[in-house]
Amino acid sequence: AQSVTQLGSHVSVSEGALVLLRCNYSSSVPPYLFWYVQYPNQGLQLLLKYTTGATLVKGINGFEAEFKKSETSFHLTKPSAHMSDAAEYFCAVRTEHNKLIFGAGTRLAVHP
Amino acid sequence: DTAVSQTPKYLVTQMGNDKSIKCEQNLGHDTMYWYKQDSKKFLKIMFSYNNKELIINETVPNRFSPKSPDKAHLNLHINSLELGDSAVYFCASTAGPNTEAFFGQGTRLTVV
């Protein structure tokens, strides 16, 4: 069965610092992987996705993630954090039954 | 144009009442979902419909009954509301297995 583990429920960085949000998955089939962002009192917005092809995927707002099959990881990074990046981030894997399984989420705080 | 729209955005009701949440998508997607997000932000799938047919039912109490009159609509009816039903409910839709899900803005249900 597929599952997603996000290491660190809270991450705090300084404005301008590197953002690294960790995601590990388990999947019995080639995974489709997603990162979503949720701003307060809003729905989920897609940041980026990996389906097939290039393992380094670029998303919106300067975020990118690298699919590493050997490490079963799909960590999200951004070179320089901005105050507006403060939000909840969710990693997700799609199962063979077309079900989207989410990690527990990581709250990113950005301080001046 | 809102891709996935839910109504109402907020719903406050007493225990024991029956309430419905409506969801509509104008993306032409075949698959729609209901997710529940608890107070710790954990997202759990409840139901999935594909072209009006129930595909996934994740051991949700039978007080919850989804209804899909057509593939653009997936409504959620909840009978005999309980305090534990308080959460944010998200509707989502997707075109296929390797595509992202689009989420509505959520319905914050508070049972008092």
PDB file of C-alpha atoms in Angstrom, chain A residues 32 34 36 38 41-44 46 49 51 88 90 94 97-100 102-104 107, chain B residues 9 31 33 35 37 41 43 45 56 58 90 94 96-101 103-105 108:
ATOM      1  CA  TYR A  32       2.977   9.766  -9.157  1.00  0.00           C
ATOM      2  CA  PHE A  34       2.716  15.835  -5.823  1.00  0.00           C
ATOM      3  CA  TYR A  36       0.529  21.038  -2.586  1.00  0.00           C
ATOM      4  CA  GLN A  38      -2.329  25.456   1.637  1.00  0.00           C
ATOM      5  CA  ASN A  41      -8.384  29.315   5.259  1.00  0.00           C
ATOM      6  CA  GLN A  42      -7.867  28.293   1.669  1.00  0.00           C
ATOM      7  CA  GLY A  43      -7.915  25.151  -0.407  1.00  0.00           C
ATOM      8  CA  LEU A  44      -4.924  23.224  -1.689  1.00  0.00           C
ATOM      9  CA  LEU A  46      -0.615  22.417  -6.687  1.00  0.00           C
ATOM     10  CA  LYS A  49       4.182  17.097  -9.730  1.00  0.00           C
ATOM     11  CA  THR A  51       4.753  11.540 -13.094  1.00  0.00           C
ATOM     12  CA  GLU A  88       1.191  24.418   5.156  1.00  0.00           C
ATOM     13  CA  PHE A  90       1.578  18.632   1.742  1.00  0.00           C
ATOM     14  CA  ARG A  94      -1.388   8.736  -6.128  1.00  0.00           C
ATOM     15  CA  HIS A  97      -6.732   3.055  -7.495  1.00  0.00           C
ATOM     16  CA  ASN A  98      -6.485   6.751  -8.402  1.00  0.00           C
ATOM     17  CA  LYS A  99      -6.608   7.777  -4.753  1.00  0.00           C
ATOM     18  CA  LEU A 100      -4.457  10.683  -3.538  1.00  0.00           C
ATOM     19  CA  PHE A 102      -1.388  12.850   1.683  1.00  0.00           C
ATOM     20  CA  GLY A 103       1.375  13.211   4.214  1.00  0.00           C
ATOM     21  CA  ALA A 104       0.625  14.855   7.547  1.00  0.00           C
ATOM     22  CA  ARG A 107       4.013  24.070   8.451  1.00  0.00           C
TER      23      ARG A 107
ATOM     24  CA  LYS B   9     -17.947  27.977   2.871  1.00  0.00           C
ATOM     25  CA  THR B  31     -13.365  11.831 -11.117  1.00  0.00           C
ATOM     26  CA  TYR B  33     -13.488  13.299  -4.348  1.00  0.00           C
ATOM     27  CA  TYR B  35     -11.637  14.802   1.701  1.00  0.00           C
ATOM     28  CA  GLN B  37      -9.216  17.761   7.044  1.00  0.00           C
ATOM     29  CA  LYS B  41      -4.539  19.535   9.199  1.00  0.00           C
ATOM     30  CA  LEU B  43      -6.228  15.143   5.023  1.00  0.00           C
ATOM     31  CA  ILE B  45     -10.005  10.718   1.620  1.00  0.00           C
ATOM     32  CA  ILE B  56     -13.846   4.576  -3.195  1.00  0.00           C
ATOM     33  CA  GLU B  58     -13.051   4.771   2.943  1.00  0.00           C
ATOM     34  CA  PHE B  90     -12.703  19.564   0.656  1.00  0.00           C
ATOM     35  CA  THR B  94      -9.082  15.089 -11.428  1.00  0.00           C
ATOM     36  CA  GLY B  96      -6.976  10.985 -14.717  1.00  0.00           C
ATOM     37  CA  PRO B  97      -4.428   8.964 -12.743  1.00  0.00           C
ATOM     38  CA  ASN B  98      -1.333  10.932 -13.690  1.00  0.00           C
ATOM     39  CA  THR B  99      -2.841  14.373 -13.369  1.00  0.00           C
ATOM     40  CA  GLU B 100      -3.166  16.600 -10.379  1.00  0.00           C
ATOM     41  CA  ALA B 101      -6.293  17.061  -8.336  1.00  0.00           C
ATOM     42  CA  PHE B 103      -9.416  21.400  -4.861  1.00  0.00           C
ATOM     43  CA  GLY B 104     -12.281  23.560  -3.805  1.00  0.00           C
ATOM     44  CA  GLN B 105     -11.871  26.221  -1.120  1.00  0.00           C
ATOM     45  CA  ARG B 108     -15.645  24.542   7.493  1.00  0.00           C
TER      46      ARG B 108
END
